[in-house]
Tab-separated table of C-alpha atoms in Angstrom:
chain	number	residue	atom	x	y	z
A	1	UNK	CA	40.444	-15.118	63.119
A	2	UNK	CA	37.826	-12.104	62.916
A	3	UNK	CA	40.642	-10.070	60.916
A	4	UNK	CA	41.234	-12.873	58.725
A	5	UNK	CA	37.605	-13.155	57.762
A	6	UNK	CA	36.782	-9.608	57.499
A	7	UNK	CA	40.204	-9.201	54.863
A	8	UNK	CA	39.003	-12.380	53.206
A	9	UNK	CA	35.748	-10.765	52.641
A	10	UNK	CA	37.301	-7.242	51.546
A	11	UNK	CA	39.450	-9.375	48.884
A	12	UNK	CA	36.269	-10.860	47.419
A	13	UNK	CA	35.140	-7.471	47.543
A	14	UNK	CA	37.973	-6.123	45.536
A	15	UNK	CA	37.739	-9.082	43.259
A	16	UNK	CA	33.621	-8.964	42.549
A	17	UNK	CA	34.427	-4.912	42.195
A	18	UNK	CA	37.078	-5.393	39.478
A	19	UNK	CA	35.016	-7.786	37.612
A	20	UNK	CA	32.072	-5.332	37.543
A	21	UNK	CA	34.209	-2.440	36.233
A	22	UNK	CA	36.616	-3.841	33.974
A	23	UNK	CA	34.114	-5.378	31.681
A	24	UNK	CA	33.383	-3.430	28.543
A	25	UNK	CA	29.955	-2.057	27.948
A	26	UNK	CA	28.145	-3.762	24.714
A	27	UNK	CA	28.727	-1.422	21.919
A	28	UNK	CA	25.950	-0.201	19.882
A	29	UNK	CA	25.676	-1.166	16.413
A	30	UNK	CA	25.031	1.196	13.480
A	31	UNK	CA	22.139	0.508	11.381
A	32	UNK	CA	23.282	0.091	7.981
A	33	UNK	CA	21.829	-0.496	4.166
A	34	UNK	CA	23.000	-2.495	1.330
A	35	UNK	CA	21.423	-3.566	-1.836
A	36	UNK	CA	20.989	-6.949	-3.785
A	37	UNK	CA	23.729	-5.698	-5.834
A	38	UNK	CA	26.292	-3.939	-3.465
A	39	UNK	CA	29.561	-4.443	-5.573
A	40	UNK	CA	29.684	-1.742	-8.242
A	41	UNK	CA	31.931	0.712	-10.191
A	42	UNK	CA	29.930	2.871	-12.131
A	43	UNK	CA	26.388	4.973	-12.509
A	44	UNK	CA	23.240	3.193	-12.816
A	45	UNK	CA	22.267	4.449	-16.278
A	46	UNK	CA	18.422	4.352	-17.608
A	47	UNK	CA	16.666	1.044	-17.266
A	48	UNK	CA	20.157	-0.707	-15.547
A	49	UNK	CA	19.518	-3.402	-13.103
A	50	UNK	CA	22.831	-2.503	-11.312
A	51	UNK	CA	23.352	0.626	-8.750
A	52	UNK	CA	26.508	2.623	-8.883
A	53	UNK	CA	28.369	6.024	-7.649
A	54	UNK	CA	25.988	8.912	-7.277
A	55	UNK	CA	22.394	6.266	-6.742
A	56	UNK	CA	20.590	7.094	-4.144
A	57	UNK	CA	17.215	5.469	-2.295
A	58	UNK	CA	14.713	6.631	0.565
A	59	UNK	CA	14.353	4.899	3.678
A	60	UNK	CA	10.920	4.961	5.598
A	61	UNK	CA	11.653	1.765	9.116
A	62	UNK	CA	10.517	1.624	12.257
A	63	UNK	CA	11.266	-0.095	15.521
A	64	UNK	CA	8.389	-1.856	17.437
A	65	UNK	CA	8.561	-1.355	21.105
A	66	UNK	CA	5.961	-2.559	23.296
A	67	UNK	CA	3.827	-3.724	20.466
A	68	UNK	CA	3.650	-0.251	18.666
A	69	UNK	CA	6.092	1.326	15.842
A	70	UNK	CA	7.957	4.185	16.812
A	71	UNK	CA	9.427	5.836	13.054
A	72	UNK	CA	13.268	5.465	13.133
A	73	UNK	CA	13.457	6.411	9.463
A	74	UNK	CA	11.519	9.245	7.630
A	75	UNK	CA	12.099	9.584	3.838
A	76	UNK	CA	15.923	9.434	4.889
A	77	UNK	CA	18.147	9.863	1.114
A	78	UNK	CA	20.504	7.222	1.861
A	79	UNK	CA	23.755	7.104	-1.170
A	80	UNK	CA	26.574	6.126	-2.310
A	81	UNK	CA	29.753	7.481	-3.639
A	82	UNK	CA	31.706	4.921	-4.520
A	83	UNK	CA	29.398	2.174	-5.636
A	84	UNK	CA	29.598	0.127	-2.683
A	85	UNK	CA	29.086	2.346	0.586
A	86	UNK	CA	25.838	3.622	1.201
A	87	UNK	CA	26.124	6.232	3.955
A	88	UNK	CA	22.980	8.303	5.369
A	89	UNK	CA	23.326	11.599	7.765
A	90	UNK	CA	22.575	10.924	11.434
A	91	UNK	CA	23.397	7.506	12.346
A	92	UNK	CA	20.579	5.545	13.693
A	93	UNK	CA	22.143	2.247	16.349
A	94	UNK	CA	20.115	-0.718	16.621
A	95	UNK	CA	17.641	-0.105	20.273
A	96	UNK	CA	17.967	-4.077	21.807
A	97	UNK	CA	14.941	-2.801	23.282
A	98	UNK	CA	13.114	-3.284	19.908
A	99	UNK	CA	10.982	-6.616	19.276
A	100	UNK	CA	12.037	-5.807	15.698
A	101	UNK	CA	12.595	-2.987	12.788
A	102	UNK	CA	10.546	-2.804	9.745
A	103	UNK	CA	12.223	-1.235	6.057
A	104	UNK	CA	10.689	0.457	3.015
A	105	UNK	CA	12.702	2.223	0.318
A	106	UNK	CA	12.218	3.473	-2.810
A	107	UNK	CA	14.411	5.276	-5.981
A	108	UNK	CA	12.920	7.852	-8.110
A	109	UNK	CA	15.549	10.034	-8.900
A	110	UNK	CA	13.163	11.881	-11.059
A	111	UNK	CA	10.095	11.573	-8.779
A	112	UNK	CA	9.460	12.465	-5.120
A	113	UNK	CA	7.647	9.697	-4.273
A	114	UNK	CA	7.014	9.894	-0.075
A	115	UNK	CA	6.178	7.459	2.298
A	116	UNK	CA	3.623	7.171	4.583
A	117	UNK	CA	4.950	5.242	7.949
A	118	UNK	CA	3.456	1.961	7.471
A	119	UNK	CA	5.252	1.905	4.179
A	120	UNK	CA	2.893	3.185	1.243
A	121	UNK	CA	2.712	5.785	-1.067
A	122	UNK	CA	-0.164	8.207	-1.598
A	123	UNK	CA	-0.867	8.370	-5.686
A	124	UNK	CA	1.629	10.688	-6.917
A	125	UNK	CA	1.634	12.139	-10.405
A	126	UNK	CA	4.605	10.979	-12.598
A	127	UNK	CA	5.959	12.163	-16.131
A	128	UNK	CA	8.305	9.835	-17.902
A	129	UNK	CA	10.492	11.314	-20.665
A	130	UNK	CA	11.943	8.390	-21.665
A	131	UNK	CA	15.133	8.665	-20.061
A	132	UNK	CA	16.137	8.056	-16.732
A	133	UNK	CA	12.653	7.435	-14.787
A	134	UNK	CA	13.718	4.096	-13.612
A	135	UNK	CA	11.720	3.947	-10.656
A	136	UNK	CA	12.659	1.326	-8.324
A	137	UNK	CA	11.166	0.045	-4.811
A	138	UNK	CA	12.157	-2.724	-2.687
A	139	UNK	CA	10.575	-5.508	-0.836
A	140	UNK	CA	10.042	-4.717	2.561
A	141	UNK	CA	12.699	-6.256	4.950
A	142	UNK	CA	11.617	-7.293	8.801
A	143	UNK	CA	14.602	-7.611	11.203
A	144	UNK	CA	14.663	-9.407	14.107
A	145	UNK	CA	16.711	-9.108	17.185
A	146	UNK	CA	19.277	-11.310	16.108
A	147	UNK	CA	20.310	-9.554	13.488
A	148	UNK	CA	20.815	-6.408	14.942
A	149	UNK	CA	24.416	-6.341	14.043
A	150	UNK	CA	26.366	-4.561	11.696
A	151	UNK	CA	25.770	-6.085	9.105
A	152	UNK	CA	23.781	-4.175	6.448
A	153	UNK	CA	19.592	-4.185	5.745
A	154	UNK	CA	19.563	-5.650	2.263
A	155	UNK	CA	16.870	-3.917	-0.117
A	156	UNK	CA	15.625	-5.859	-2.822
A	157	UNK	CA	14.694	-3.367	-5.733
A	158	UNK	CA	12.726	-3.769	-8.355
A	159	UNK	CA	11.607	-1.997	-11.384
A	160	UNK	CA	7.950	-0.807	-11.423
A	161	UNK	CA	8.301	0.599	-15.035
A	162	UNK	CA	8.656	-1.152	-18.200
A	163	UNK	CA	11.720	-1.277	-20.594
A	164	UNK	CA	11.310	-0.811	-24.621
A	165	UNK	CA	13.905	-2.213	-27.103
A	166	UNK	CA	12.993	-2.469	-30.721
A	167	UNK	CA	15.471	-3.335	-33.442
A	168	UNK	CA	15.409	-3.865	-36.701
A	169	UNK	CA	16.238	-5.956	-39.441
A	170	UNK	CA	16.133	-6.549	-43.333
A	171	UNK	CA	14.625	-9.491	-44.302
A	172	UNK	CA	16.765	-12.442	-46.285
A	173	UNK	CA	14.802	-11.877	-49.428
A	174	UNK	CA	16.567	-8.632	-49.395
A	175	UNK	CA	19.731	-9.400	-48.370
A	176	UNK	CA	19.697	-12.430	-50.851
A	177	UNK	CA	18.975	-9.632	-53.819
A	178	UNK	CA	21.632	-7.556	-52.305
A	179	UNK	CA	19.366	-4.435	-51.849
A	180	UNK	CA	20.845	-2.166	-48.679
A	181	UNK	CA	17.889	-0.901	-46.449
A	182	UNK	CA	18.328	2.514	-44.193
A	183	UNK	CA	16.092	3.891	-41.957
A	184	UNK	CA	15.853	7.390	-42.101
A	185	UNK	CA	13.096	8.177	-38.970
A	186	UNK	CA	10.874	6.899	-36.142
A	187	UNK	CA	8.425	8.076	-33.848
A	188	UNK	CA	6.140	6.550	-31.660
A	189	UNK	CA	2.837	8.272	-31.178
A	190	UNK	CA	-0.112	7.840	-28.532
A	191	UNK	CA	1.797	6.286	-26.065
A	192	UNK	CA	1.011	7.547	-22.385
A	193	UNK	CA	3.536	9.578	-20.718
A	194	UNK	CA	1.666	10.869	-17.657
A	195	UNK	CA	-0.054	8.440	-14.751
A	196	UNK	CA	-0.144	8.371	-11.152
A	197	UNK	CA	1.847	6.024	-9.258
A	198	UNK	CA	0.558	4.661	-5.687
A	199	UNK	CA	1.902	1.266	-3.472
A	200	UNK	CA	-1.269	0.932	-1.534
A	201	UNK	CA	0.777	-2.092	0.495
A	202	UNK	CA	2.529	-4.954	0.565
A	203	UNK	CA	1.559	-8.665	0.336
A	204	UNK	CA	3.725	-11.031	1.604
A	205	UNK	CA	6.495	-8.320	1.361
A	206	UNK	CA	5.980	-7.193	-2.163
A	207	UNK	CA	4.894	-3.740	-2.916
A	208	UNK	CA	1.571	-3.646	-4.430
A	209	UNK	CA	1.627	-0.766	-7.369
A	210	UNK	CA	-1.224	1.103	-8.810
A	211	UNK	CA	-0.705	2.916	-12.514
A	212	UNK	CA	-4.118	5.082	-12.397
A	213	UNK	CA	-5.380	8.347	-14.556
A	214	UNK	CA	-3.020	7.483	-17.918
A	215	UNK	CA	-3.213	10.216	-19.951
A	216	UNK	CA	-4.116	7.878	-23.199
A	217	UNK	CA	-2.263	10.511	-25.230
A	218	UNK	CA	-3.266	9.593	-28.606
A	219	UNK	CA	-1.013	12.508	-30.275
A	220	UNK	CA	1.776	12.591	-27.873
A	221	UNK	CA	4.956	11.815	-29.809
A	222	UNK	CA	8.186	9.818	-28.097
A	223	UNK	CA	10.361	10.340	-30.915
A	224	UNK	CA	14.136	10.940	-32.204
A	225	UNK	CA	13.388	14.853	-32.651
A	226	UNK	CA	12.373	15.520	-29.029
A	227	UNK	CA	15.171	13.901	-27.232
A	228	UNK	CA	13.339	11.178	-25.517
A	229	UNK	CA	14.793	8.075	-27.078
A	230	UNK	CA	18.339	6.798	-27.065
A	231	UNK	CA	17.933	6.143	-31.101
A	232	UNK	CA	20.055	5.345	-33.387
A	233	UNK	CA	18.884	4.938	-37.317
A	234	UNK	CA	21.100	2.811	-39.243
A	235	UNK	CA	21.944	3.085	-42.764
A	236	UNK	CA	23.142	-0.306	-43.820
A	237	UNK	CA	20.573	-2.764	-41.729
A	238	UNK	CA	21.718	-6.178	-41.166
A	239	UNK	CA	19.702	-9.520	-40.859
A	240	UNK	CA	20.585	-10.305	-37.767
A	241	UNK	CA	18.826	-6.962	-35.479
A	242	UNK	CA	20.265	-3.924	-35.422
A	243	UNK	CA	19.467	-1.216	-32.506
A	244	UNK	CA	16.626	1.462	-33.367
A	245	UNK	CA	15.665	2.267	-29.847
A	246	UNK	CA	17.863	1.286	-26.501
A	247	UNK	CA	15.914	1.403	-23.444
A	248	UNK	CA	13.212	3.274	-23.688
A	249	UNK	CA	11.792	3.510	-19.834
A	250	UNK	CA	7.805	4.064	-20.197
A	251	UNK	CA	4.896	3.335	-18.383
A	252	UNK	CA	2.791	-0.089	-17.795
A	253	UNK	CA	0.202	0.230	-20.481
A	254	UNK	CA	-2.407	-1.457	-22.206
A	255	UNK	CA	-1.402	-1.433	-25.927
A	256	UNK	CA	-4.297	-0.014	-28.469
A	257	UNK	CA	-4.890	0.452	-32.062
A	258	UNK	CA	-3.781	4.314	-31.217
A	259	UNK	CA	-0.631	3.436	-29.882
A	260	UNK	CA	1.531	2.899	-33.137
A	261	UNK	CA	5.335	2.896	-34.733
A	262	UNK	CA	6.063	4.859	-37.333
A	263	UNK	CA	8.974	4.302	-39.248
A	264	UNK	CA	10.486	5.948	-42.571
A	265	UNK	CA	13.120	4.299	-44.672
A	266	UNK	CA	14.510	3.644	-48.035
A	267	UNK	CA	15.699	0.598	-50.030
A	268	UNK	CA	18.106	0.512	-52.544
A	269	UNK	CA	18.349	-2.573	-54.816
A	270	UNK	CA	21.893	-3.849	-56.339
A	271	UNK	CA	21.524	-1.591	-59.448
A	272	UNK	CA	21.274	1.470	-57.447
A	273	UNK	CA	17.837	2.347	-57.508
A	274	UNK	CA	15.562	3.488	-54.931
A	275	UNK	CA	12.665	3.036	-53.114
A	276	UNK	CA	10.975	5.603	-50.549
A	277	UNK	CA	8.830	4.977	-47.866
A	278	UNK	CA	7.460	7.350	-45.484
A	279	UNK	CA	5.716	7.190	-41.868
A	280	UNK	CA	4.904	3.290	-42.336
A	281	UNK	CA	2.283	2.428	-39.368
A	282	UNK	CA	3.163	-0.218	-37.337
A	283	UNK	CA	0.727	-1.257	-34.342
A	284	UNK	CA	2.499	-1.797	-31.135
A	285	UNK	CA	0.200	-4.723	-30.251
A	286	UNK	CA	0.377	-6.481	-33.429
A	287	UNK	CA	4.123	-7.739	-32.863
A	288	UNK	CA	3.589	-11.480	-32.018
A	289	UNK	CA	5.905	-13.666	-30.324
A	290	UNK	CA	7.323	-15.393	-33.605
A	291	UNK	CA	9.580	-14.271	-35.636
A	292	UNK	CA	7.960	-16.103	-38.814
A	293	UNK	CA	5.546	-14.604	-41.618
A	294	UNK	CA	2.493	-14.218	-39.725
A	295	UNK	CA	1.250	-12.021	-37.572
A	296	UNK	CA	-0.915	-13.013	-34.522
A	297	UNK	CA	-3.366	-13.029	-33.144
A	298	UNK	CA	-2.848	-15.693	-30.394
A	299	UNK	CA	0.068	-14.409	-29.273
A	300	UNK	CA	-0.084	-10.652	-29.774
A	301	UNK	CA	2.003	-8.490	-26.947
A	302	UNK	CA	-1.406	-6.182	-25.565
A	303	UNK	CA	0.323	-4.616	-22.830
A	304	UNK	CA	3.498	-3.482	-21.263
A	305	UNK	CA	3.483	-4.696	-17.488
A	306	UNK	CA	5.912	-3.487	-14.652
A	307	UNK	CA	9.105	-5.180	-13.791
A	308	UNK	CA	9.665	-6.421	-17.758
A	309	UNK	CA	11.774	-5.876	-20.779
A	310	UNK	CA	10.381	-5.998	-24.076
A	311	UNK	CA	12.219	-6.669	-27.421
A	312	UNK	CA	10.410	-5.586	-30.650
A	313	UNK	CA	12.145	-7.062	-34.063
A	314	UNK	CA	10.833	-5.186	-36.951
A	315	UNK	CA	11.469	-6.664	-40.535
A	316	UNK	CA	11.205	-4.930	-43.405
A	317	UNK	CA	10.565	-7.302	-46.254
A	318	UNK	CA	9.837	-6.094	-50.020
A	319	UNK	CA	8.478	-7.523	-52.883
A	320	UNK	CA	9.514	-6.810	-56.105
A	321	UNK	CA	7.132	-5.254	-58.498
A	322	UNK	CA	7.520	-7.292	-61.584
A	323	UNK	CA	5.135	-7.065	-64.666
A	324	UNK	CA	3.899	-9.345	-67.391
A	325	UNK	CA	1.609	-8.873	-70.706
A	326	UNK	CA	-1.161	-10.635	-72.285
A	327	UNK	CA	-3.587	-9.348	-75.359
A	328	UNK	CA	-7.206	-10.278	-75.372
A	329	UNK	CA	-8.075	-11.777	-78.390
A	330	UNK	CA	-10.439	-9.941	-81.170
A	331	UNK	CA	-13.822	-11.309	-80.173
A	332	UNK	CA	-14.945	-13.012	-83.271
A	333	UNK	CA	-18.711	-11.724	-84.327
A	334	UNK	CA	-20.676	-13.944	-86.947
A	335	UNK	CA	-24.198	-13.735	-88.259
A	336	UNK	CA	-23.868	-10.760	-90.232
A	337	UNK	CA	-24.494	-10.996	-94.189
A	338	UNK	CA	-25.391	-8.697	-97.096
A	339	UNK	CA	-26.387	-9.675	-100.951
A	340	UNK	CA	-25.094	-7.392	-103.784
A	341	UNK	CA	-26.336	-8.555	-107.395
């Protein structure tokens, strides 16, 4: 009987043992990043609201253990080379140990903008040429235990510039008196082009962002001859809008007096002749929000604020110089008399 208990007892040894060892260790799970828009093909270009092959963002996240944040991230470059994997050097796993990971990111691929650990940036001095200073930075993203899985972080970017469109169009007098109109030049003067850039925190997970020290460059020119805009000056314009300037990435600005379009063109009426006109001022905050015959001012665009596109419509309208002739009748002087005998 005392054998058959003590082998008893070794074969629930045997048993517990092979339980213990045969069961697989949890494995650790990768920490990995998507975006809000994680299916792509191609390059973001200027201004896009899509990422693509060759993007790239910072990561600044930490892991709170014990009721303090120990950095995971630091200003890592995560990318993408494909569109739709984002990869990162040095693969960070989950630590179940965590209460919970905290996420900040940013893209400037024209700016080194760098975090600070709880997630802001100290002011930073930007330049914008006009093309391709998208600057982008996402909501911060919490993560809780449970979702310390592979499935990616999702950053929500968003812009923190503005975006500029203007087109133009002829008006229907004009087109009704078959006259073509061609524009033959644009700049844009005074508009700023330097600032400093800060996110001084977040407020219920939204970055806050501080534009500070605008350079108020009254004689700075954004125009066709220094390469900063993606313009196009057409020769035959249309009624309906045709494309002067295509995304023009700038700055959030108040819009002054100083900060004007100028715009050169020529119209030709249906016998051939033709009219010249020559570095026409147009104030950027007198476009209104109608496209009727009056301007303003209840509705006048002042400003250019982050995280919006704006869509200028200019019209150029003529009126025809006609003439008409009257004589002023011989005023009629009586009273006068002379006597010859």
């Amino acid at each position: 009987m005392k054998k058959l208990i003590i082998l008893a007892a070794a074969a629930i040894a045997a048993v517990a043992c092979s339980r213990t060892f045969d069961t697989a260790p949890a494995k650790e799970q990768a920490i990995g990043f998507g975006t809000w828009a994680d299916q792509l093909t191609k390059a973001r270009a200027a201004g896009a609201s899509t990422f693509g092959a060759g993007d790239s963002f910072n990561v600044e996240g930490f892991k709170t253990l014990s009721g303090s944040p120990v950095t995971v991230f630091n200003d890592v470059t995560v990318s993408t080379t494909n569109g739709s994997t984002w990869t990162y050097e040095n693969t960070r796993f989950w630590d179940k140990n965590a209460t919970g990971y905290t996420f900040f990111a940013v893209s400037s691929p024209n700016t080194t903008l760098t975090f600070e650990a709880n997630g802001t940036i100290a002011a930073t001095a930007v330049t914008f040429s006009g093309e391709n200073n998208d600057i982008l930075l996402a909501d911060q993203v919490d993560v809780a235990p449970a979702n310390f899985t592979n499935t990616p972080v999702n950053l929500n970017f968003k812009h923190i510039g503005s975006l500029v469109d203007l087109k133009v169009k002829k008006s229907a007098e004009l087109n009704t008196a078959n006259a073509t109109v061609a524009i033959t030049g644009i700049t844009l003067e005074g508009i700023s082009d330097e600032a400093t850039v800060a996110v001084t925190g977040y407020t219920t997970k939204v970055p806050t962002v501080a534009w500070d020290n605008l350079d108020n460059a009254d004689n700075s020119t954004y125009g066709i001859t220094s390469g900063y805009v993606d313009c196009t000056l057409p020769t035959n314009v249309g009624t309906a809008g045709d494309n002067l300037i295509n995304t023009l990435v700038v700055i959030p600005q108040e819009l002054t007096d100083t900060k004007i379009l100028k715009i050169s063109y020529k119209i030709t009426d249906a016998a051939g002749n033709v009219n010249t006109y020559s570095n026409v001022e147009v104030k950027l905050n007198k476009f209104d929000g109608d496209d009727d015959t009056e301007n303003g001012p209840s509705d006048f665009i002042t400003s250019w604020e982050a995280g919006k596109h704006y869509i200028y419509t200019l019209t150029i309208d003529a009126n025809t110089i006609n003439f008409s002739g009257s004589i002023t009748d011989w005023d009629v002087v009586n009273g006068y008399h002379y006597l010859l005998n």
